[in-house]
Short mmCIF file of C-alpha atoms and ligand atoms in Angstrom, two decimals:
data_model
loop_
_atom_site.label_atom_id
_atom_site.label_comp_id
_atom_site.label_asym_id
_atom_site.label_seq_id
_atom_site.Cartn_x
_atom_site.Cartn_y
_atom_site.Cartn_z
CA MET A 217 0.00 -0.02 -0.04
CA ILE A 218 1.17 3.50 -0.78
CA ILE A 219 0.34 6.23 1.64
CA GLY A 220 -0.04 9.49 -0.34
CA GLN A 221 -1.00 9.61 -4.07
CA GLY A 222 0.89 12.71 -5.18
CA TYR A 223 3.94 13.44 -7.38
CA VAL A 224 5.90 10.62 -5.59
CA GLY A 225 3.18 8.22 -4.44
CA LEU A 226 1.13 7.93 -7.63
CA PRO A 227 3.92 6.98 -10.17
CA LEU A 228 5.23 4.51 -7.51
CA ALA A 229 1.75 2.98 -7.28
CA MET A 230 1.48 2.65 -11.04
CA ARG A 231 4.88 1.03 -11.25
CA CYS A 232 3.95 -1.34 -8.48
CA VAL A 233 0.81 -2.42 -10.44
CA GLU A 234 3.00 -2.81 -13.46
CA VAL A 235 5.40 -5.39 -11.82
CA GLY A 236 2.40 -7.37 -10.40
CA TYR A 237 1.65 -5.99 -7.03
CA LYS A 238 -1.94 -5.41 -5.76
CA VAL A 239 -1.89 -1.76 -4.65
CA ILE A 240 -3.98 0.16 -2.27
CA GLY A 241 -3.33 3.88 -3.06
CA TYR A 242 -4.34 5.73 0.20
CA ASP A 243 -4.71 9.47 0.36
CA THR A 244 -6.57 11.68 2.81
CA ASP A 245 -7.46 14.07 0.00
CA ASP A 246 -11.01 12.90 -1.02
CA SER A 247 -11.08 15.05 -4.12
CA LYS A 248 -7.83 13.41 -5.36
CA ILE A 249 -9.11 9.96 -4.62
CA GLY A 250 -12.44 10.79 -6.36
CA ALA A 251 -10.51 11.89 -9.41
CA LEU A 252 -8.30 8.69 -9.45
CA LYS A 253 -11.38 6.49 -9.05
CA ASP A 254 -12.65 8.30 -12.27
CA GLY A 255 -9.54 7.43 -14.01
CA VAL A 256 -8.26 11.06 -13.82
CA SER A 257 -4.55 11.63 -12.94
CA PRO A 258 -3.81 14.68 -10.95
CA ILE A 259 -0.12 14.87 -12.15
CA ASP A 260 1.70 15.15 -15.44
CA ASP A 261 3.90 12.07 -15.16
CA VAL A 262 1.05 9.61 -14.84
CA THR A 263 -1.51 9.57 -17.74
CA ASN A 264 -5.24 9.12 -17.43
CA ASP A 265 -4.84 5.95 -19.52
CA GLN A 266 -2.35 4.62 -17.09
CA VAL A 267 -4.81 5.08 -14.13
CA THR A 268 -7.78 3.74 -16.09
CA SER A 269 -5.86 0.52 -17.06
CA ALA A 270 -4.46 0.11 -13.49
CA LEU A 271 -8.12 0.39 -12.22
CA SER A 272 -9.54 -2.00 -14.84
CA SER A 273 -6.89 -4.58 -13.82
CA THR A 274 -8.40 -4.44 -10.36
CA SER A 275 -4.83 -4.25 -9.04
CA TYR A 276 -5.08 -0.66 -8.09
CA ILE A 277 -7.56 0.57 -5.44
CA PRO A 278 -7.38 4.28 -4.69
CA THR A 279 -9.07 4.93 -1.35
CA SER A 280 -9.40 7.45 1.50
CA ALA A 281 -10.91 4.78 3.69
CA GLN A 282 -8.73 3.47 6.54
CA ASP A 283 -10.60 0.17 6.54
CA ASP A 284 -9.12 -0.63 3.13
CA LEU A 285 -5.62 -0.57 4.71
CA LYS A 286 -5.84 -3.89 6.60
CA ASP A 287 -3.83 -7.00 5.62
CA PHE A 288 -1.01 -5.12 3.87
CA ASP A 289 2.51 -6.69 3.48
CA ILE A 290 4.42 -3.55 2.50
CA ALA A 291 3.53 0.09 3.34
CA VAL A 292 5.42 2.94 1.51
CA ILE A 293 4.91 6.47 2.99
CA THR A 294 5.06 9.36 0.38
CA VAL A 295 3.39 12.19 2.34
CA PRO A 296 4.50 15.77 2.22
CA THR A 297 7.32 17.21 4.44
CA PRO A 298 6.73 20.97 4.25
CA LEU A 299 8.03 23.77 6.44
CA ARG A 300 5.80 25.45 9.06
CA ASP A 301 7.03 28.77 10.50
CA ASP A 302 10.32 28.02 8.75
CA ARG A 303 10.74 24.69 10.64
CA PRO A 304 10.42 21.15 9.43
CA ASP A 305 6.93 19.89 9.73
CA THR A 306 6.98 16.05 10.10
CA SER A 307 3.33 15.89 11.18
CA PHE A 308 2.29 14.24 7.93
CA ILE A 309 4.74 11.42 8.56
CA GLU A 310 3.52 11.14 12.18
CA ILE A 311 -0.15 10.82 11.07
CA ALA A 312 0.72 8.41 8.32
CA GLY A 313 2.70 6.31 10.85
CA SER A 314 -0.24 6.31 13.30
CA THR A 315 -2.58 5.18 10.50
CA ILE A 316 -0.31 2.28 9.39
CA ALA A 317 0.33 1.29 13.01
CA LYS A 318 -3.30 0.33 13.51
CA HIS A 319 -3.03 -2.10 10.67
CA LEU A 320 0.54 -3.34 11.12
CA ARG A 321 1.00 -7.11 11.33
CA SER A 322 3.84 -9.36 12.03
CA GLY A 323 6.03 -9.86 9.03
CA SER A 324 5.10 -6.44 7.37
CA LEU A 325 7.55 -3.94 5.93
CA VAL A 326 7.22 -0.24 6.27
CA VAL A 327 9.45 2.20 4.10
CA LEU A 328 9.54 5.84 4.42
CA GLU A 329 10.20 7.69 1.10
CA SER A 330 9.36 11.37 2.18
CA THR A 331 12.30 13.58 2.40
CA SER A 332 13.22 14.45 5.99
CA TYR A 333 16.32 15.16 8.16
CA PRO A 334 18.57 12.36 9.45
CA GLY A 335 16.92 10.53 12.40
CA THR A 336 13.29 10.87 11.14
CA THR A 337 12.81 7.19 10.40
CA GLU A 338 14.38 5.83 13.63
CA GLU A 339 13.52 8.54 16.01
CA ILE A 340 10.02 9.69 14.89
CA LEU A 341 8.47 7.01 12.85
CA ARG A 342 9.77 3.89 14.54
CA PRO A 343 8.30 4.70 18.00
CA ILE A 344 4.91 5.71 16.45
CA LEU A 345 4.78 2.31 14.70
CA GLU A 346 5.75 0.33 17.70
CA LYS A 347 3.51 2.14 20.14
CA GLY A 348 0.43 2.05 17.77
CA SER A 349 0.86 -1.59 16.97
CA GLY A 350 2.26 -3.06 20.15
CA LEU A 351 4.83 -4.84 17.85
CA THR A 352 8.69 -4.55 18.01
CA CYS A 353 10.56 -3.14 15.05
CA GLY A 354 13.25 -5.53 13.84
CA LEU A 355 11.59 -8.50 15.64
CA ASP A 356 8.07 -8.28 14.33
CA PHE A 357 8.14 -5.94 11.45
CA SER A 358 10.85 -4.46 9.15
CA LEU A 359 11.48 -0.77 8.68
CA GLY A 360 13.43 1.17 5.98
CA PHE A 361 14.03 4.43 4.32
CA SER A 362 14.41 5.02 0.59
CA PRO A 363 14.52 8.60 -0.69
CA GLU A 364 12.53 9.45 -3.84
CA ARG A 365 14.77 10.91 -6.48
CA ILE A 366 12.00 11.26 -9.03
CA ASP A 367 12.48 14.43 -11.35
CA PRO A 368 8.92 15.12 -12.60
CA GLY A 369 8.93 15.63 -16.48
CA ASN A 370 12.38 14.08 -16.93
CA LYS A 371 11.98 11.54 -19.78
CA SER A 372 15.53 10.02 -19.65
CA TRP A 373 15.75 9.50 -15.89
CA THR A 374 12.61 7.96 -14.61
CA LEU A 375 11.48 6.14 -11.54
CA ARG A 376 12.73 2.95 -13.06
CA THR A 377 16.08 4.08 -14.49
CA THR A 378 17.20 6.34 -11.59
CA PRO A 379 19.35 4.38 -9.20
CA LYS A 380 17.38 3.96 -5.92
CA LEU A 381 19.04 4.39 -2.49
CA ILE A 382 17.74 1.98 0.08
CA SER A 383 18.38 1.35 3.77
CA GLY A 384 16.97 -0.55 6.75
CA VAL A 385 17.02 -0.67 10.54
CA ASP A 386 18.74 -4.05 10.46
CA GLU A 387 20.03 -6.66 8.07
CA LYS A 388 16.56 -8.27 7.66
CA SER A 389 14.98 -4.96 6.91
CA ILE A 390 17.67 -4.10 4.43
CA LYS A 391 17.09 -7.44 2.69
CA LYS A 392 13.31 -6.87 2.62
CA VAL A 393 13.58 -3.26 1.20
CA GLN A 394 16.10 -4.42 -1.35
CA GLU A 395 13.96 -7.25 -2.55
CA PHE A 396 10.92 -4.96 -2.98
CA TYR A 397 12.72 -2.17 -4.92
CA LYS A 398 14.73 -4.67 -7.07
CA GLN A 399 11.38 -5.41 -8.74
CA ILE A 400 10.54 -1.67 -9.12
CA VAL A 401 13.83 -0.08 -10.38
CA ASP A 402 16.77 -1.15 -12.53
CA ASN A 403 19.45 -0.26 -9.96
CA VAL A 404 19.34 -0.50 -6.15
CA VAL A 405 22.09 1.12 -4.11
CA VAL A 406 22.33 -0.06 -0.45
CA SER A 407 23.25 2.56 2.12
CA ALA A 408 25.23 1.35 5.16
CA GLY A 409 22.86 3.24 7.50
CA ILE A 410 19.37 4.90 7.46
CA ARG A 411 20.70 8.29 8.65
CA GLU A 412 23.20 8.28 5.82
CA ALA A 413 20.48 7.60 3.29
CA GLU A 414 18.43 10.40 4.86
CA PHE A 415 21.29 12.80 4.67
CA ALA A 416 22.27 11.73 1.14
CA LYS A 417 18.84 12.93 -0.24
CA LEU A 418 19.32 16.33 1.54
CA LEU A 419 23.00 16.53 0.20
CA GLU A 420 21.70 16.06 -3.34
CA ASN A 421 19.10 18.71 -3.19
CA THR A 422 21.36 21.17 -1.18
CA TYR A 423 24.13 20.76 -3.70
CA ARG A 424 21.54 21.91 -6.46
CA GLN A 425 20.26 24.73 -4.38
CA VAL A 426 23.69 26.07 -3.54
CA ASN A 427 24.89 25.76 -7.19
CA ILE A 428 21.84 27.43 -8.59
CA ALA A 429 22.32 30.33 -6.05
CA LEU A 430 25.88 30.54 -7.07
CA VAL A 431 25.13 30.89 -10.81
CA ASN A 432 22.31 33.27 -9.99
CA GLU A 433 24.55 35.56 -8.16
CA LEU A 434 27.21 35.28 -10.92
CA ALA A 435 24.43 36.19 -13.53
CA VAL A 436 23.73 39.36 -11.70
CA HIS A 437 27.47 40.22 -11.63
CA ALA A 438 27.96 39.22 -15.28
CA HIS A 439 25.12 41.63 -16.32
CA ALA A 440 26.77 44.50 -14.38
CA LEU A 441 30.07 43.68 -16.14
CA LYS A 442 28.22 43.42 -19.53
CA ILE A 443 29.36 39.82 -19.91
CA ASP A 444 27.10 37.20 -21.36
CA ILE A 445 26.68 34.57 -18.54
CA TRP A 446 25.09 31.99 -21.05
CA GLU A 447 28.18 32.10 -23.09
CA VAL A 448 30.34 31.92 -19.94
CA ILE A 449 28.45 28.78 -18.86
CA ARG A 450 28.47 27.22 -22.45
CA ILE A 451 32.26 27.46 -22.67
CA ALA A 452 32.90 26.51 -19.09
CA ALA A 453 30.94 23.34 -19.56
CA THR A 454 33.32 22.16 -22.37
CA LYS A 455 35.75 21.12 -19.35
CA PRO A 456 35.24 17.44 -19.10
CA PHE A 457 35.92 17.14 -15.38
CA GLY A 458 35.64 19.15 -12.15
CA TYR A 459 32.70 21.30 -13.38
CA ALA A 460 28.96 20.65 -13.82
CA PRO A 461 26.91 23.42 -15.50
CA PHE A 462 24.03 25.08 -13.68
CA TYR A 463 21.80 27.71 -15.19
CA PRO A 464 20.43 30.93 -13.73
CA GLY A 465 16.63 31.65 -13.41
CA PRO A 466 14.03 33.45 -11.40
CA GLY A 467 14.90 31.52 -8.27
CA VAL A 468 14.04 27.92 -7.05
CA GLY A 469 10.66 26.30 -6.59
CA GLY A 470 8.90 22.97 -6.04
CA HIS A 471 8.56 20.85 -3.01
CA CYS A 472 12.24 20.03 -2.88
CA LEU A 473 14.92 22.75 -3.39
CA PRO A 474 13.45 25.53 -1.34
CA ILE A 475 12.49 23.15 1.43
CA ASP A 476 14.92 20.22 1.79
CA PRO A 477 18.05 22.29 2.67
CA GLU A 478 16.10 23.89 5.48
CA TYR A 479 15.54 20.43 7.00
CA LEU A 480 19.26 19.96 6.95
CA SER A 481 20.11 23.35 8.49
CA TRP A 482 17.37 23.04 11.16
CA LYS A 483 18.79 19.60 12.17
CA PHE A 484 22.47 21.11 12.38
CA ALA A 485 21.20 23.96 14.45
CA GLN A 486 19.29 21.66 16.77
CA ASN A 487 22.25 19.36 17.13
CA SER A 488 25.12 21.90 17.45
CA GLY A 489 23.59 25.39 17.69
CA GLN A 490 25.39 26.26 14.62
CA ASN A 491 24.21 27.87 11.42
CA SER A 492 24.59 26.28 8.05
CA ASP A 493 26.11 29.22 6.25
CA PHE A 494 26.05 27.93 2.63
CA ILE A 495 22.37 26.93 2.89
CA LYS A 496 21.39 30.32 4.50
CA LEU A 497 23.22 32.35 1.87
CA ALA A 498 21.93 30.15 -0.98
CA THR A 499 18.35 30.74 0.25
CA THR A 500 18.98 34.49 0.49
CA VAL A 501 20.40 34.72 -3.04
CA ASN A 502 17.75 32.55 -4.62
CA LYS A 503 14.92 34.49 -2.87
CA ARG A 504 16.05 37.83 -4.18
CA MET A 505 16.05 36.68 -7.87
CA PRO A 506 12.32 37.54 -8.38
CA SER A 507 12.85 41.13 -7.34
CA TYR A 508 16.03 41.33 -9.50
CA VAL A 509 14.14 40.02 -12.52
CA VAL A 510 11.44 42.76 -11.93
CA GLN A 511 14.17 45.48 -11.44
CA ARG A 512 15.62 44.60 -14.83
CA LEU A 513 12.32 44.64 -16.43
CA VAL A 514 11.41 48.06 -14.88
CA ARG A 515 14.81 49.39 -16.30
CA ALA A 516 14.15 47.81 -19.76
CA LEU A 517 10.68 49.41 -19.96
CA SER A 518 12.05 52.72 -18.75
CA ASP A 519 14.83 52.59 -21.52
CA ARG A 520 11.83 52.22 -23.95
CA GLY A 521 9.99 55.19 -22.53
CA LYS A 522 7.52 53.13 -20.48
CA ASN A 523 6.63 53.19 -16.87
CA ILE A 524 6.13 49.82 -15.31
CA LYS A 525 2.88 51.14 -13.94
CA ASN A 526 0.01 50.38 -16.24
CA SER A 527 2.43 48.55 -18.65
CA LYS A 528 1.11 45.37 -20.16
CA VAL A 529 3.39 42.43 -19.31
CA LEU A 530 2.72 39.01 -20.71
CA VAL A 531 4.44 36.33 -18.66
CA ILE A 532 5.10 32.93 -20.18
CA GLY A 533 5.50 30.07 -17.73
CA LEU A 534 4.20 29.95 -14.08
CA SER A 535 5.37 26.48 -12.91
CA TYR A 536 8.80 26.15 -11.25
CA LYS A 537 10.22 24.05 -14.00
CA LYS A 538 9.65 23.33 -17.72
CA ASN A 539 6.85 20.97 -18.84
CA SER A 540 5.43 20.77 -15.36
CA SER A 541 2.15 21.92 -13.94
CA ASP A 542 3.55 22.38 -10.39
CA VAL A 543 3.30 25.77 -9.06
CA ARG A 544 4.27 24.96 -5.51
CA GLU A 545 6.86 27.66 -4.23
CA SER A 546 7.29 28.75 -7.84
CA PRO A 547 9.28 31.95 -8.04
CA ALA A 548 7.22 32.95 -11.13
CA LEU A 549 4.33 33.72 -8.71
CA ASP A 550 6.72 35.99 -6.63
CA VAL A 551 7.67 37.78 -9.86
CA ILE A 552 3.96 38.27 -10.82
CA LYS A 553 3.10 39.56 -7.26
CA ASN A 554 5.98 42.15 -7.48
CA LEU A 555 4.91 43.16 -11.01
CA VAL A 556 1.27 43.62 -9.78
CA ASN A 557 2.51 45.64 -6.86
CA HIS A 558 4.33 48.01 -9.28
CA GLY A 559 0.92 48.52 -10.99
CA ALA A 560 1.74 46.36 -14.11
CA ASP A 561 -1.23 44.80 -16.02
CA VAL A 562 -0.12 41.09 -16.08
CA ILE A 563 -1.34 38.37 -18.25
CA ALA A 564 0.28 34.93 -17.50
CA TYR A 565 0.16 32.21 -19.92
CA ASP A 566 0.93 28.57 -19.07
CA PRO A 567 -0.20 25.53 -21.06
CA PHE A 568 0.62 23.06 -18.25
CA VAL A 569 -0.64 24.74 -15.05
CA ARG A 570 -4.20 23.95 -14.26
CA VAL A 571 -5.08 26.27 -11.34
CA VAL A 572 -3.41 29.29 -9.61
CA ASN A 573 -4.47 30.54 -6.32
CA GLN A 574 -3.28 34.01 -6.69
CA SER A 575 -5.16 37.10 -7.66
CA GLY A 576 -4.30 40.48 -9.42
CA PHE A 577 -3.61 39.02 -12.87
CA THR A 578 -5.18 37.23 -15.69
CA PHE A 579 -4.17 33.58 -16.11
CA SER A 580 -4.58 31.96 -19.58
CA HIS A 581 -4.00 28.55 -21.17
CA ARG A 582 -3.89 29.99 -24.57
CA LEU A 583 -1.12 32.31 -26.04
CA GLU A 584 -3.07 34.83 -28.14
CA ALA A 585 -1.09 36.70 -30.85
CA SER A 586 -3.18 39.78 -29.99
CA ASP A 587 -1.99 39.76 -26.39
CA LEU A 588 1.61 39.38 -27.61
CA LYS A 589 1.23 42.38 -29.84
CA LYS A 590 -0.50 44.44 -27.14
CA SER A 591 2.17 43.69 -24.49
CA ASP A 592 4.83 46.26 -23.69
CA ALA A 593 7.18 43.31 -22.55
CA VAL A 594 7.04 39.55 -22.73
CA LEU A 595 8.71 37.90 -19.73
CA ILE A 596 9.73 34.25 -20.26
CA LEU A 597 10.00 32.70 -16.75
CA THR A 598 9.65 28.94 -17.72
CA ASN A 599 10.84 27.39 -20.91
CA HIS A 600 8.08 24.95 -21.62
CA ASP A 601 8.20 22.95 -24.67
CA GLY A 602 5.33 23.29 -27.13
CA VAL A 603 5.15 27.20 -26.81
CA ASP A 604 5.10 28.85 -30.27
CA TYR A 605 8.36 30.77 -29.64
CA GLU A 606 8.64 31.79 -33.20
CA GLU A 607 5.23 33.66 -32.91
CA VAL A 608 6.42 35.16 -29.59
CA VAL A 609 9.61 36.61 -31.32
CA ARG A 610 7.50 37.77 -34.35
CA SER A 611 4.86 39.47 -32.44
CA ALA A 612 6.38 40.77 -29.24
CA LYS A 613 7.88 44.28 -28.93
CA TYR A 614 10.45 43.39 -26.32
CA ILE A 615 11.19 40.02 -24.69
CA PHE A 616 13.06 39.49 -21.42
CA ASP A 617 14.08 35.84 -21.56
CA ILE A 618 15.09 34.54 -18.18
CA ARG A 619 15.71 31.00 -19.53
CA HIS A 620 17.68 31.77 -22.63
CA CYS A 621 15.22 29.90 -24.95
CA VAL A 622 14.50 32.39 -27.81
CA VAL A 623 16.58 34.28 -30.30
CA GLY A 624 15.65 37.65 -31.89
CA HIS A 625 16.68 41.27 -32.19
CA ASN A 626 14.04 42.05 -29.50
CA VAL A 627 15.27 39.58 -26.94
CA GLU A 628 17.22 40.47 -23.78
CA TYR A 629 18.52 37.69 -21.49
CA LEU A 630 18.96 37.44 -17.77
N1 LIG B 998 7.70 16.26 -5.96
C1 LIG B 998 8.87 15.86 -6.14
O1 LIG B 998 9.48 16.04 -7.17
C2 LIG B 998 9.63 15.03 -5.10
C3 LIG B 998 10.84 14.36 -5.47
C4 LIG B 998 11.49 13.58 -4.45
C5 LIG B 998 11.03 13.57 -3.22
N2 LIG B 998 9.92 14.28 -2.88
C6 LIG B 998 9.44 14.09 -1.41
O2 LIG B 998 8.37 13.13 -1.42
C7 LIG B 998 7.45 13.59 -0.48
C8 LIG B 998 5.98 13.69 -1.01
O3 LIG B 998 6.13 14.80 -2.08
P1 LIG B 998 5.04 14.80 -3.25
O4 LIG B 998 5.55 15.90 -4.14
O5 LIG B 998 4.57 13.57 -3.76
O6 LIG B 998 3.80 15.56 -2.27
P2 LIG B 998 2.27 15.72 -2.79
O7 LIG B 998 1.77 16.83 -2.05
O8 LIG B 998 2.15 15.75 -4.34
O9 LIG B 998 1.63 14.29 -2.42
C9 LIG B 998 1.48 13.99 -1.16
C10 LIG B 998 0.09 13.39 -0.87
O10 LIG B 998 0.00 12.86 0.44
C11 LIG B 998 -1.30 13.07 0.92
N3 LIG B 998 -1.34 12.93 2.30
C12 LIG B 998 -1.06 13.82 3.25
N4 LIG B 998 -1.16 13.28 4.55
C13 LIG B 998 -1.55 11.98 4.37
C14 LIG B 998 -1.89 10.91 5.26
N5 LIG B 998 -1.72 11.11 6.59
N6 LIG B 998 -2.27 9.73 4.72
C15 LIG B 998 -2.39 9.65 3.42
N7 LIG B 998 -2.09 10.59 2.48
C16 LIG B 998 -1.66 11.81 2.94
C17 LIG B 998 -1.67 14.37 0.35
O11 LIG B 998 -3.08 14.57 0.21
C18 LIG B 998 -0.98 14.28 -0.97
O12 LIG B 998 -1.89 13.90 -2.00
C19 LIG B 998 7.97 14.74 0.19
O13 LIG B 998 8.70 14.47 1.38
C20 LIG B 998 8.86 15.41 -0.86
O14 LIG B 998 9.86 16.17 -0.36
C21 LIG B 998 9.20 14.98 -3.79
#
């Protein structure tokens, strides 16, 4: 059974059905379960056809009823791990643990996939499972942690082809977790310890967050020096060792990069009272990118004799990454809020995003040539595929391209 049917849980549920498991997809969100029961996938990486065929095979049962959870052999937890008041909020894991504990039987396996700080599996989840079930971890049931590395929208590295880190509280647990994931993915990597696996996931995302912050800061400096940062990155990336390219943008978004490093720095602070300087600085640099983007746009409009107030700005791309509908923590929303505060008249176009809970601007799924022509500026924040960029370049007066995805005499880059 998979607890949580979101970006992580639903693809895993589909894969488990594919390899022959009977899967209970449990989620507390009734509307999500209702949609899944109707064969409608709430995420881009799983198609409606996949859900429909899993349902008709009768091997997939989406449910929000706890009674459906009895008699499971394996439970995988894929619930959110957000921040609350800038601190890790593990309450979703705790509630999921209590729910599982009520149905835990001797011989079962529980795996945590949600990202959290080192110690979560053994210090938070384990006692909840033991207390709620009256069973002993290691003796009666097995427990492991296996971080999800899924990169939504990535067609080359999928759930199946991305190596999967696994860990367990003891040898028996490691063996059981390994046996399970060997059927799901092509390559399983065994971690010597659970805390190391928990830390590795946070290292991976902190590495990205810090490097993106570095290149964002360098992009700002390069512009001031009148140097093309995109060309700098292109030529630097020809070095075959010791360098990995990262690209500037409007900041970082999604459920991972803005959040996971904060889990790590909170744990360091709890443990040693010390700050995590790199993480703090990277967060600061990334968070100031939306206002830098707006400053540059204000200047560009002013150079063209326009005041940002009442200027028509057409934004392309609202999600935090290309070809995704995910707007969680998306810096594009901060850019838009800032533009609206400056009095700009904003239309935002995104062919992937379904709903946006932010007001003050017009959201559209269609890119109208008339809107492009009427706009004083077009701001490309996300480089989705399938956008008619030739039309954008043909019709727009001025384009500020944050992702370096179009070419034209009317284009300026970050
Ligand atoms: N989204 C990503 O790209 C990604 C990648 C790797 C790891 N992760 C990690 O995986 C975890 C899940 O992320 P996500 O993006 O899938 O989140 P999500 O919000 O898309 O899905 C989580 C689901 O869990 C459900 N839920 C919450 N509490 C529950 C409970 N007690 N019982 C059952 N269901 C419950 C929610 O309703 C939601 O549908 C997080 O820890 C995240 O950091 C996410």
